[in-house]
Short mmCIF file of C-alpha atoms and ligand atoms in Angstrom, two decimals:
data_model
loop_
_atom_site.label_atom_id
_atom_site.label_comp_id
_atom_site.label_asym_id
_atom_site.label_seq_id
_atom_site.Cartn_x
_atom_site.Cartn_y
_atom_site.Cartn_z
CA MET A 1 -4.89 -30.55 -17.36
CA LEU A 2 -2.54 -27.69 -16.64
CA LYS A 3 -2.44 -26.62 -13.03
CA THR A 4 -3.25 -23.01 -12.24
CA LEU A 5 -0.64 -20.86 -10.52
CA GLY A 6 -2.67 -21.05 -7.31
CA GLU A 7 -2.64 -24.85 -7.39
CA MET A 8 1.09 -24.94 -7.95
CA LEU A 9 1.76 -22.49 -5.16
CA PHE A 10 -0.80 -23.59 -2.63
CA GLY A 11 -1.68 -27.11 -3.69
CA GLY A 12 -5.21 -26.13 -4.69
CA SER A 13 -6.19 -25.07 -1.16
CA CYS A 14 -7.30 -21.63 -0.09
CA PHE A 15 -4.60 -19.54 1.63
CA LEU A 16 -7.09 -18.45 4.30
CA CYS A 17 -9.40 -21.39 5.02
CA ARG A 18 -7.54 -24.30 3.35
CA GLY A 19 -10.72 -25.20 1.49
CA LYS A 20 -10.55 -26.16 -2.18
CA ALA A 21 -9.52 -23.25 -4.36
CA SER A 22 -8.50 -22.81 -7.99
CA GLY A 23 -6.63 -19.61 -7.16
CA LEU A 24 -4.97 -18.26 -4.07
CA LEU A 25 -8.33 -17.88 -2.32
CA CYS A 26 -11.52 -19.92 -2.56
CA GLU A 27 -14.58 -18.12 -3.89
CA PRO A 28 -16.22 -17.48 -0.47
CA CYS A 29 -12.99 -16.06 1.02
CA ASP A 30 -12.49 -13.93 -2.08
CA ALA A 31 -16.03 -12.62 -1.72
CA ASP A 32 -15.28 -11.85 1.96
CA LEU A 33 -12.48 -9.44 1.10
CA PRO A 34 -13.67 -6.11 2.49
CA ARG A 35 -14.41 -3.68 -0.34
CA LEU A 36 -14.54 0.04 0.29
CA GLY A 37 -17.83 1.84 -0.21
CA PRO A 38 -18.49 3.73 -3.45
CA GLU A 39 -18.59 7.18 -1.85
CA LEU A 40 -15.04 8.07 -0.91
CA CYS A 41 -13.12 11.31 -0.63
CA PRO A 42 -10.94 11.28 -3.78
CA ARG A 43 -8.06 12.74 -1.84
CA CYS A 44 -7.84 10.51 1.27
CA ALA A 45 -10.17 7.59 0.39
CA LEU A 46 -12.25 7.86 3.55
CA ALA A 47 -16.03 7.70 3.32
CA SER A 48 -17.49 10.99 2.13
CA PRO A 49 -21.11 11.62 1.06
CA GLY A 50 -21.45 11.83 -2.70
CA GLY A 51 -17.75 11.12 -3.14
CA ALA A 52 -16.93 14.79 -2.51
CA VAL A 53 -13.63 16.01 -1.07
CA CYS A 54 -14.06 15.59 2.69
CA GLY A 55 -14.05 18.41 5.24
CA ARG A 56 -10.65 17.45 6.62
CA CYS A 57 -9.02 17.50 3.18
CA LEU A 58 -10.64 20.88 2.43
CA THR A 59 -9.48 22.53 5.66
CA GLN A 60 -6.11 20.77 5.99
CA PRO A 61 -5.17 19.71 2.44
CA PRO A 62 -2.70 16.81 2.52
CA ALA A 63 0.50 16.90 0.45
CA TYR A 64 -0.83 14.06 -1.72
CA ASP A 65 -3.46 14.80 -4.36
CA ALA A 66 -5.43 11.56 -4.52
CA THR A 67 -5.70 8.09 -2.98
CA GLN A 68 -6.79 4.81 -4.56
CA ALA A 69 -7.28 1.77 -2.32
CA ALA A 70 -8.21 -1.80 -3.18
CA PHE A 71 -9.68 -2.84 0.19
CA ALA A 72 -10.70 -1.70 3.61
CA TYR A 73 -8.06 -2.70 6.15
CA ALA A 74 -10.18 -5.32 7.87
CA PHE A 75 -10.45 -9.10 8.06
CA PRO A 76 -9.44 -11.00 5.99
CA ALA A 77 -7.45 -8.45 3.91
CA ASP A 78 -5.41 -7.65 7.04
CA VAL A 79 -4.37 -11.32 7.32
CA LEU A 80 -3.10 -11.30 3.73
CA ILE A 81 -1.16 -8.08 4.23
CA GLN A 82 0.39 -9.17 7.52
CA SER A 83 1.32 -12.58 6.07
CA LEU A 84 3.16 -10.85 3.23
CA LYS A 85 4.81 -8.30 5.49
CA PHE A 86 5.85 -10.37 8.48
CA ARG A 87 5.75 -14.04 7.44
CA GLY A 88 7.50 -13.95 4.09
CA GLU A 89 4.47 -15.13 2.10
CA LEU A 90 5.79 -13.51 -1.07
CA ALA A 91 3.28 -15.22 -3.37
CA LEU A 92 0.73 -12.79 -1.92
CA ALA A 93 2.51 -9.83 -3.55
CA PRO A 94 1.39 -10.57 -7.15
CA PHE A 95 -2.07 -11.53 -5.89
CA LEU A 96 -2.53 -8.18 -4.10
CA GLY A 97 -0.77 -6.37 -6.95
CA ASP A 98 -3.23 -7.73 -9.50
CA ILE A 99 -6.21 -6.52 -7.47
CA LEU A 100 -4.69 -3.07 -6.97
CA SER A 101 -3.81 -2.91 -10.68
CA LYS A 102 -7.48 -3.20 -11.61
CA ILE A 103 -8.32 -0.25 -9.33
CA VAL A 104 -5.62 2.04 -10.74
CA SER A 105 -5.60 0.97 -14.40
CA GLY A 106 -6.20 3.95 -16.64
CA ILE A 107 -4.75 6.45 -14.15
CA GLY A 108 -1.81 7.95 -16.00
CA VAL A 109 1.28 8.59 -13.87
CA ASP A 110 4.91 9.12 -14.82
CA CYS A 111 6.37 6.62 -12.37
CA LEU A 112 5.60 4.38 -9.42
CA VAL A 113 7.59 4.59 -6.19
CA PRO A 114 7.08 2.06 -3.39
CA VAL A 115 7.41 3.40 0.16
CA PRO A 116 11.02 2.48 0.96
CA LEU A 117 12.33 0.64 3.99
CA SER A 118 15.53 1.70 5.70
CA ALA A 119 18.61 -0.32 4.76
CA GLU A 120 18.56 -1.81 8.25
CA ARG A 121 14.91 -2.93 8.04
CA LEU A 122 15.48 -4.27 4.53
CA ARG A 123 18.38 -6.39 5.79
CA SER A 124 16.39 -7.86 8.67
CA ARG A 125 13.20 -8.52 6.63
CA GLY A 126 14.97 -9.49 3.42
CA TYR A 127 12.46 -7.76 1.13
CA ASN A 128 10.27 -4.67 0.92
CA GLN A 129 6.66 -5.80 0.67
CA ALA A 130 5.64 -2.49 -0.99
CA LEU A 131 8.28 -3.00 -3.70
CA GLU A 132 7.14 -6.59 -4.28
CA ILE A 133 3.54 -5.43 -4.81
CA ALA A 134 4.73 -2.48 -6.92
CA ARG A 135 6.64 -4.77 -9.31
CA ARG A 136 3.35 -6.44 -10.27
CA VAL A 137 1.37 -3.20 -10.46
CA ALA A 138 4.04 -1.58 -12.65
CA ALA A 139 4.08 -4.56 -15.01
CA ALA A 140 0.29 -4.85 -15.17
CA THR A 141 -0.34 -1.14 -15.76
CA GLY A 142 2.72 -0.38 -17.91
CA THR A 143 4.01 2.12 -15.37
CA ARG A 144 7.70 2.85 -14.89
CA LEU A 145 8.85 1.45 -11.54
CA ALA A 146 11.25 3.88 -9.85
CA PRO A 147 12.20 2.61 -6.38
CA GLU A 148 15.54 4.44 -6.65
CA LEU A 149 13.80 7.82 -6.59
CA CYS A 150 13.25 7.92 -2.86
CA GLU A 151 15.04 6.29 0.06
CA ARG A 152 14.51 6.04 3.77
CA GLY A 153 17.56 7.47 5.42
CA ARG A 154 17.10 6.60 9.03
CA ASP A 155 15.40 3.69 10.62
CA THR A 156 12.09 4.54 12.18
CA ALA A 157 9.94 2.48 14.50
CA GLU A 158 7.28 0.33 12.80
CA GLN A 159 4.27 2.68 12.50
CA MET A 160 1.92 -0.09 13.65
CA ASP A 161 3.77 -0.30 16.97
CA LEU A 162 3.22 3.37 17.79
CA PRO A 163 0.28 5.27 19.24
CA LEU A 164 -1.55 7.13 16.46
CA GLU A 165 -0.52 10.58 17.70
CA GLU A 166 3.19 9.70 17.48
CA ARG A 167 3.16 8.43 13.91
CA ALA A 168 3.59 11.76 12.10
CA LYS A 169 6.59 12.62 14.29
CA ASN A 170 8.08 9.17 13.74
CA VAL A 171 8.31 9.57 9.95
CA ARG A 172 9.20 13.29 9.81
CA GLY A 173 12.34 13.72 7.73
CA ALA A 174 12.57 9.97 7.13
CA PHE A 175 12.69 10.10 3.32
CA GLN A 176 15.13 11.60 0.84
CA CYS A 177 14.88 11.92 -2.93
CA ALA A 178 17.92 11.01 -4.97
CA GLY A 179 17.52 13.75 -7.57
CA ILE A 180 15.07 15.98 -9.35
CA VAL A 181 11.57 14.52 -9.61
CA ALA A 182 9.03 15.64 -12.21
CA GLY A 183 5.46 15.02 -13.27
CA THR A 184 2.98 12.78 -11.48
CA VAL A 185 4.30 10.19 -9.07
CA ALA A 186 2.27 7.29 -7.69
CA VAL A 187 3.38 6.12 -4.25
CA LEU A 188 2.56 2.55 -3.34
CA ASP A 189 2.13 1.24 0.20
CA ASP A 190 0.45 -1.83 1.64
CA VAL A 191 -1.63 -0.09 4.28
CA MET A 192 -2.78 3.51 4.81
CA THR A 193 -3.84 4.16 8.41
CA THR A 194 -3.30 7.72 9.65
CA GLY A 195 -1.72 8.63 6.30
CA ALA A 196 1.36 10.03 8.09
CA THR A 197 3.87 7.97 6.07
CA LEU A 198 2.22 8.85 2.74
CA GLU A 199 1.97 12.52 3.76
CA GLU A 200 5.71 12.59 4.44
CA MET A 201 6.46 10.78 1.16
CA ALA A 202 4.30 13.20 -0.85
CA ALA A 203 5.81 16.26 0.83
CA THR A 204 9.33 14.93 0.17
CA LEU A 205 8.58 14.15 -3.50
CA LYS A 206 7.01 17.58 -4.04
CA ARG A 207 10.00 19.35 -2.50
CA ALA A 208 12.10 17.41 -5.03
CA GLY A 209 9.91 18.68 -7.90
CA ALA A 210 6.94 16.32 -8.30
CA ALA A 211 3.91 18.18 -9.67
CA ARG A 212 1.37 15.67 -8.39
CA VAL A 213 1.56 12.72 -5.99
CA VAL A 214 -1.12 10.04 -5.81
CA ASN A 215 -1.32 7.16 -3.34
CA TRP A 216 -1.94 3.61 -4.51
CA VAL A 217 -2.56 1.44 -1.45
CA VAL A 218 -3.75 -2.11 -1.00
CA ALA A 219 -5.80 -1.39 2.10
CA ARG A 220 -7.20 1.73 3.77
CA THR A 221 -8.52 1.93 7.31
CA PRO A 222 -12.18 2.65 6.66
CA HIS A 223 -12.53 5.27 9.41
CA ARG A 224 -10.54 8.28 10.43
CA VAL A 225 -8.03 7.29 13.12
ZN1 LIG B 1 -11.18 -19.90 1.67
ZN1 LIG B 2 -10.43 13.45 2.46
#
C-alpha cells in the first residue's frame, strides 16, 4: 500500500500527540484545532454579533478591507505555528496552507504577498514562514504569488516579544513596495494579534496603489488585545 505524505514525513504518528495518524495530525488532535466562531467582523475577524462590521472598525477603519483566518490563535494551533516559525518544522507550512486555502478559495485577488522578514532575520532563520505557507496557498487557489512586491527595510523586534502598546510603533515605516501596485492584494501572515503588522502592510500597499488589501492569516487571536 502506498504511504500517505503524513506517514512518510512523520512515520504515521501525530505531530502533536505521537498517536497513530494517517496525516500530519491524528483525528482527535485535528478536531481539537480551535475554529473561530461563525459571527465575525468581516474586516478584522474578531467576534461580532450577526457578523456585522464591529464598532472599532466602524469608528477607526483599518487600512485593510477584510480578514480571513483559519483558526483562533490558541492551543494546539499555536504549537503548530510556533513549531513552523521557530523550530524549522517546514512540513507544517503545506499543512497550514491547505487549511487556509479552503477558507479563502473563491475570493478573487490579483496577487498574494507574504509579510516579509528583514534580510537580517531571513538570514538568521533561513526561511520566511509566511512565504512558505503562501507558496501552498498560491498553488492551491491559483493566485499569483508576489513576494517581491513588498520588502521589510529595517529589522524590527519580534512583535511577540513586545508589549502590545509598542507593536504599532515597532512596525511603523518597516515596509517598502518595490513599484506600483494595483488591484486587490491579499497579505498572508501566520498570526494576527493586534493587527499592527497587517495595518502597516495594508497602508504601505495602498500608498503604492493597491485598491483593496485583504488579510489571509492562519490564526487570529480570538479577543481584542
Ligand atoms: Zn494527535
Ligand atoms: Zn472589526
